[in-house]
Coordinates of C-alpha atoms in Angstrom, one line a residue:
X1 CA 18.5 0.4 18.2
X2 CA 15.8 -1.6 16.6
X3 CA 17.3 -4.9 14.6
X4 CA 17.4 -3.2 11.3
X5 CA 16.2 -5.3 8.1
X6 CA 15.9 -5.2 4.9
X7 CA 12.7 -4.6 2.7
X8 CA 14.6 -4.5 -0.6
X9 CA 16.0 -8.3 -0.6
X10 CA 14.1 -11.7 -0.1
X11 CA 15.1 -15.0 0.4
X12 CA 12.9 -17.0 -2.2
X13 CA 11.8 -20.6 -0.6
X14 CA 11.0 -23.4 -2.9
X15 CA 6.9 -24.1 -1.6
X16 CA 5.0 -26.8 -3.1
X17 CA 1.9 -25.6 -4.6
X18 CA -0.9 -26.5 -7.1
X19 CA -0.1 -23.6 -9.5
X20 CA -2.8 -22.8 -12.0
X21 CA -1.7 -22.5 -15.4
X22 CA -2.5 -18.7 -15.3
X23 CA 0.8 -18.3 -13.9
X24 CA 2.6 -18.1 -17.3
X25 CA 5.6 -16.2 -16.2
X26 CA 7.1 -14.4 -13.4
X27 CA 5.4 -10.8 -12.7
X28 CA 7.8 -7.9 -12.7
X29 CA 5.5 -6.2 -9.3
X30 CA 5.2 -2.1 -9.0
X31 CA 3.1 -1.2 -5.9
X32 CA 1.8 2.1 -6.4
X33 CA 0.0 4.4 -4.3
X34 CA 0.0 6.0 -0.4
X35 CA 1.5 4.5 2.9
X36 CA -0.5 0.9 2.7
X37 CA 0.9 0.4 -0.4
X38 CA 4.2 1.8 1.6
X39 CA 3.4 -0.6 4.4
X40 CA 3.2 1.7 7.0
X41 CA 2.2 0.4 10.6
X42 CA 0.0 1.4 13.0
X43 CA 3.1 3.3 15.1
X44 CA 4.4 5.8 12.5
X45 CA 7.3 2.8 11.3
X46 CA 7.8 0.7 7.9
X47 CA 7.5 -2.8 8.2
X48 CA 5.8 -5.2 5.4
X49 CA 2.7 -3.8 3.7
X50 CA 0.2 -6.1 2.1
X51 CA 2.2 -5.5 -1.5
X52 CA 5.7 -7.2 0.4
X53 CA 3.0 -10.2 0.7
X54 CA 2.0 -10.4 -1.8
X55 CA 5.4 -10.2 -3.0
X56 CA 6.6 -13.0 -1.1
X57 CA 3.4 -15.5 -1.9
X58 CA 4.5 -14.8 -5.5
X59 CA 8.4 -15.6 -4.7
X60 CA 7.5 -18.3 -2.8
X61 CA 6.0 -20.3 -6.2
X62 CA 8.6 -18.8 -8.1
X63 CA 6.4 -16.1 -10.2
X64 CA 8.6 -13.2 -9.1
X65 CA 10.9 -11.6 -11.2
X66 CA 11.0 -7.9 -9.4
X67 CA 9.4 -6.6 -7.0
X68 CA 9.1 -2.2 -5.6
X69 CA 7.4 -0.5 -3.3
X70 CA 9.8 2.6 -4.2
X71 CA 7.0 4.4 -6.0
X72 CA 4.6 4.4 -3.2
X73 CA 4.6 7.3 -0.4
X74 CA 2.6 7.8 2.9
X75 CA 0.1 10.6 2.3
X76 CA 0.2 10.3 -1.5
X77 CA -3.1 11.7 -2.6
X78 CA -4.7 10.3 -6.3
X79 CA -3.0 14.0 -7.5
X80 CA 0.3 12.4 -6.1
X81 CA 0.1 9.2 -7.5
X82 CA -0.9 10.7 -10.9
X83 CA 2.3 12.6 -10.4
X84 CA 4.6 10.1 -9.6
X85 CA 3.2 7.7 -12.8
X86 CA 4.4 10.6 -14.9
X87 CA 7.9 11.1 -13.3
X88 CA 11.2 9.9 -15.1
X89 CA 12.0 7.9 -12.2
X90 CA 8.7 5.6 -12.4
X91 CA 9.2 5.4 -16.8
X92 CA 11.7 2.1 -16.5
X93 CA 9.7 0.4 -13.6
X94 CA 6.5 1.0 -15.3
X95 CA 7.6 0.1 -19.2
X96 CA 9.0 -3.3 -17.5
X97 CA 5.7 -3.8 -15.4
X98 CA 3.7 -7.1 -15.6
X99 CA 2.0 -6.4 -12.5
X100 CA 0.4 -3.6 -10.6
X101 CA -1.2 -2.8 -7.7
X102 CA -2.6 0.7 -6.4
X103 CA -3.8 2.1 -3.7
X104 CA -4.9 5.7 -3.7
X105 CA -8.2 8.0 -2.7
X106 CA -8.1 7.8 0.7
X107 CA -6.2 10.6 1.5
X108 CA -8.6 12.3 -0.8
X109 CA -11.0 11.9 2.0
X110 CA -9.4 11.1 5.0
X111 CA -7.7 14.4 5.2
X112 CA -10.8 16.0 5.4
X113 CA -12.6 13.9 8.4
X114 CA -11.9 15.0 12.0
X115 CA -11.3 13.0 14.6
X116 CA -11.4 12.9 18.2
X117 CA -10.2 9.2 19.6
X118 CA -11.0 9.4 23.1
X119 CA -14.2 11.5 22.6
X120 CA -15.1 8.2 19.7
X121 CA -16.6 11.1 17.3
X122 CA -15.6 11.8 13.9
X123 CA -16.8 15.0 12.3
X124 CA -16.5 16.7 8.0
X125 CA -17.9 18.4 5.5
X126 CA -20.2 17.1 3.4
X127 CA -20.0 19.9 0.3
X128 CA -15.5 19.4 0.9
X129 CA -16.1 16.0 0.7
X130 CA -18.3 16.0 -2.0
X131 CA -15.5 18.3 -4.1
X132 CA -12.9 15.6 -2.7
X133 CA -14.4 12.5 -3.9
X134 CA -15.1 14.4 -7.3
X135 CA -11.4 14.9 -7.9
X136 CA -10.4 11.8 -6.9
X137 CA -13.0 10.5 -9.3
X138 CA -10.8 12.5 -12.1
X139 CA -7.6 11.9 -11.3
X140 CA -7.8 8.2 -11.2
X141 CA -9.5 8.3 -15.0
X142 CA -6.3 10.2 -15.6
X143 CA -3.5 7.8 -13.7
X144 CA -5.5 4.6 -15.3
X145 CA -5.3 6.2 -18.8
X146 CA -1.4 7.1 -18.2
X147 CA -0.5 3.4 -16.8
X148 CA -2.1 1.9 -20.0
X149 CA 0.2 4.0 -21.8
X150 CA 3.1 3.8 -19.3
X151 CA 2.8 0.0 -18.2
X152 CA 1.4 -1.4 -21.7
X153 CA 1.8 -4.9 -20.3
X154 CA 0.8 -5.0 -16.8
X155 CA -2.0 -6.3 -15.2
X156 CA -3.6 -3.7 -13.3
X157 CA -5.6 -3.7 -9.4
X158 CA -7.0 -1.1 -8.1
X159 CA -7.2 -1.8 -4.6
X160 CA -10.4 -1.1 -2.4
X161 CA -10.7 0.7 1.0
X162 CA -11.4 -0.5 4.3
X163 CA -13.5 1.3 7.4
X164 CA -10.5 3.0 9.6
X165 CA -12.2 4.1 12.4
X166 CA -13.6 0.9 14.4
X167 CA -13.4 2.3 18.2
X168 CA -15.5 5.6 17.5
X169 CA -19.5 5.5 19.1
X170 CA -21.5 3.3 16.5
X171 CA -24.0 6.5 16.2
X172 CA -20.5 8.6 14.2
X173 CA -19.9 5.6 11.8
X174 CA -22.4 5.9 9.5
X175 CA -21.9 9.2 7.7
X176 CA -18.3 8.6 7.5
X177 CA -18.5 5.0 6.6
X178 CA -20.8 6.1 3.8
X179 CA -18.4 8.1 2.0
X180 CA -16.0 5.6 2.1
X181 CA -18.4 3.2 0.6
X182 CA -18.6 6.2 -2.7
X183 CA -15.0 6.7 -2.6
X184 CA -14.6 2.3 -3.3
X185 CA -17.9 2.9 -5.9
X186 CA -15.7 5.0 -7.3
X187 CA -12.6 3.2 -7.3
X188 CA -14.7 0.0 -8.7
X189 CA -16.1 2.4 -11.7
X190 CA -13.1 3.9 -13.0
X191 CA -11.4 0.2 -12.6
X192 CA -14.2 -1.4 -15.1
X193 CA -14.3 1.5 -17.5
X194 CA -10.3 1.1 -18.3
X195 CA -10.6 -2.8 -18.3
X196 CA -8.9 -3.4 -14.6
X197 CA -9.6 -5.4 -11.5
X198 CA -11.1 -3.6 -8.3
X199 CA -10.0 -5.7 -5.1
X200 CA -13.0 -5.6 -2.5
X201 CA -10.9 -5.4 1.1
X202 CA -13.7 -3.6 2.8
X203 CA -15.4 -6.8 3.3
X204 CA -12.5 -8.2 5.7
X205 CA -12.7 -5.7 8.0
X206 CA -15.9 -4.3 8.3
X207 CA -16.8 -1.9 10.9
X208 CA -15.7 -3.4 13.9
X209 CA -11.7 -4.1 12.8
X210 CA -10.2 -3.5 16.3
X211 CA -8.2 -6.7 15.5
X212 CA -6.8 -5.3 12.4
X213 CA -6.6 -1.5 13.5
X214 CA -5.1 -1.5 17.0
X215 CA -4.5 1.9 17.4
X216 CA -6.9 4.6 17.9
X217 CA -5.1 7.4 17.2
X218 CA -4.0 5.6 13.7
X219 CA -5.8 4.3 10.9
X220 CA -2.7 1.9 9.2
X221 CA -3.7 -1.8 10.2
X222 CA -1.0 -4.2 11.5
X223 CA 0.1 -7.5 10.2
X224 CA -2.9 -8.8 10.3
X225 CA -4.8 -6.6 8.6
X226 CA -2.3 -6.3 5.7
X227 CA -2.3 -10.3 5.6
X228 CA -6.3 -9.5 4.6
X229 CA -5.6 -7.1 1.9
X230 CA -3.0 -9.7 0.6
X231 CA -5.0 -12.4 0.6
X232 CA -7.9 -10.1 -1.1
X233 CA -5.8 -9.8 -4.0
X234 CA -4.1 -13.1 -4.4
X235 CA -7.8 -14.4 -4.6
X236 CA -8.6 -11.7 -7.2
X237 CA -5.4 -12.3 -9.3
X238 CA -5.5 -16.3 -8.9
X239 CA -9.2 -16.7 -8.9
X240 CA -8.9 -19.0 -6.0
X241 CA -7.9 -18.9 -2.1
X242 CA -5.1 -21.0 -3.1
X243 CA -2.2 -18.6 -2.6
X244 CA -4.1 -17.4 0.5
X245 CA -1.5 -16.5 3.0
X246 CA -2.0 -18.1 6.6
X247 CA -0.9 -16.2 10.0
X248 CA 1.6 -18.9 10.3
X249 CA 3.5 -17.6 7.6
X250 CA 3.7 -14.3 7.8
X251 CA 7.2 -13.0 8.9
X252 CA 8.2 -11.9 12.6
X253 CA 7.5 -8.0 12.7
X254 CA 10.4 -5.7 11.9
X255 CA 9.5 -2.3 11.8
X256 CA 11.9 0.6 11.0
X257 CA 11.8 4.0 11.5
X258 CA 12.3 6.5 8.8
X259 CA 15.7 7.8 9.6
X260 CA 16.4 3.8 10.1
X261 CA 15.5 3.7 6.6
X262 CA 17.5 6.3 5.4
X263 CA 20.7 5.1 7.2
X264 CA 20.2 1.7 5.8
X265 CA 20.0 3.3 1.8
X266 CA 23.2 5.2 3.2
X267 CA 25.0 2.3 4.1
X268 CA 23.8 -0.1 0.9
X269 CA 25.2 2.8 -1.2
X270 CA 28.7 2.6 0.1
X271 CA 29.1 -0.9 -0.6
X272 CA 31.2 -2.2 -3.6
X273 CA 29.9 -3.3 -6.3
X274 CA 31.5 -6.9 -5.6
X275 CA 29.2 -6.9 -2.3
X276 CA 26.7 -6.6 -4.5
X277 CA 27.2 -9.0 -6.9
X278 CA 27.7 -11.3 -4.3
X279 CA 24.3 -10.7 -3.2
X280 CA 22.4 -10.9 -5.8
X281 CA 24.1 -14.1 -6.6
X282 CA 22.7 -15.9 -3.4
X283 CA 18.9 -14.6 -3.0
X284 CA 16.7 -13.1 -5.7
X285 CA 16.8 -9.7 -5.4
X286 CA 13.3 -7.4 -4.7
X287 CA 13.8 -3.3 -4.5
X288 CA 11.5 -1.8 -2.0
X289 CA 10.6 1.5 -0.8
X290 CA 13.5 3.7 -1.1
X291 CA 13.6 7.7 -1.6
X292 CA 12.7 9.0 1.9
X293 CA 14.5 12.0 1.9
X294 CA 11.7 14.0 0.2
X295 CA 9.3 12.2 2.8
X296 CA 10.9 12.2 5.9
X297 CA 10.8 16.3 5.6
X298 CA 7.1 16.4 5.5
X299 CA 7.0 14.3 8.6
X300 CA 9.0 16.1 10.6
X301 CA 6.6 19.6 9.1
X302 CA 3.5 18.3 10.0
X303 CA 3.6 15.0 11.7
X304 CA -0.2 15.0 13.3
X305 CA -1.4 15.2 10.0
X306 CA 0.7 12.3 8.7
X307 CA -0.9 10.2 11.9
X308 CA -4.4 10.8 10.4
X309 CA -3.2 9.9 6.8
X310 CA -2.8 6.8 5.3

């Protein structure tokens, strides 16, 4: 069995940074959203997603205070987002919020695009497409309203899309690419119309991100590409490539499985209280992605649609 490791605890190292002022306080950090805000990799596993990055740039100069993932699902549409900002489980995270990230609207429109990796062809609907993007356009008016009410004192991101399909014929990339480029207009809209930050990762990839998106069959990037989101927002939220994250640092991959998952959050349940405390007392403490029982049941119903989601 795969060394199994922990995505809800990090060790914080003291780094020696210029630190702009900006940084007032620690951030309490929600990632929101579908499986890149999960950090799901390229082979159906959960390793770290750009958000434990950014995450662990923010630890490393001491500006984290919390830090989950817990909220965010693979295959979460903008409808499931929307739902899961309303739920009784997110009202804590989000009243305590100083910081939040989401990504969500691909699934929107991903769902609706065949594809056909060795053939290199990708195929939709305009007029489904067209309805898709128009929800989406709604329901993230709606989830930016609730997270002003919900998270009165975060700072919000909306995070930008990137091109997921880099091996298909140049001649199928356009149309697809182009509704990709609406669904990020329309992210970038509904960001400056409720006062938040849009984070352009689309520019890091580009079309040809075979570096970043190593699998065909997949459209989830690998460490690599996540380091690129990462480092998108840190520029956005520190105005500078100061808290850029190098290759150098990023940690050795350790992806789990989801039933790895699950038997992890088993076994962290059964210990005492005194193992806990114990914990906590020795390295700051950052909850991640838990509540895969609800998830891990649509995988196992319909697991080639999950490969074509992100």
């Amino acid at each position: 069995m795969k060394r199994l490791i922990s995505l809800v605890s990090i060790t914080v190292l003291s780094l020696t940074l210029g630190v702009s002022s900006a940084f007032a306080r620690g951030e309490n950090y929600v990632a929101l959203g579908d499986s890149l805000a999960a950090g799901q990799t390229p082979y159906q596993e959960i390793d770290a997603g750009y958000s434990d990055l950014v995450a662990m740039r923010l630890g490393m100069i001491g500006q984290l205070n919390h830090y989950t993932k817990q909220l965010a699902f693979p295959g979460f549409t903008t409808a499931d987002v929307l739902e899961r900002v309303k739920s009784e489980e997110a009202s804590a995270l989000l009243a305590n919020a100083t910081l939040i990230t989401i990504s969500a609207g691909a699934n929107d429109l991903l769902r609706l695009v065949q594809v056909n990796p060795s053939a290199g062809t990708l195929t939709f609907s305009q007029l489904q497409v067209d309805f898709a993007l128009n929800i989406a356009r709604k329901n993230m008016a709606d989830l930016l309203a609730e997270l002003k009410l919900r998270a009165p004192n975060a700072k919000v991101y909306i995070m930008g899309y990137y091109f997921a399909y880099p091996t298909v014929h140049a001649t199928q990339k356009e149309g697809t690419n182009a509704q990709l480029l609406k669904l990020n207009t329309i992210l970038e809209q509904q960001a400056e119309q409720a006062g938040m930050t849009y984070v352009n990762v689309y520019d890091a990839f580009g079309l040809q991100a075979t570096r970043y998106l190593p699998n065909i069959a997949d459209v989830h990037p690998n460490f690599e590409g996540y380091r690129q989101m990462a480092n998108a927002f840190l520029k956005s939220y520190s105005g500078s490539d100061s808290l850029a994250i190098s290759t150098a640092e990023l940690p050795k991959p350790n992806p789990m499985t989801f039933q790895e998952i699950m038997e992890q959050q088993a076994e962290s349940n059964e210990k005492s209280v005194a193992e806990q405390q114990e914990k906590v007392a020795t390295v700051r403490s950052i909850q991640g992605f838990i509540g895969y029982a609800t998830f891990i049941e649509k995988v196992r119903a319909n697991q080639h649609e999950q490969l074509q989601q992100i």
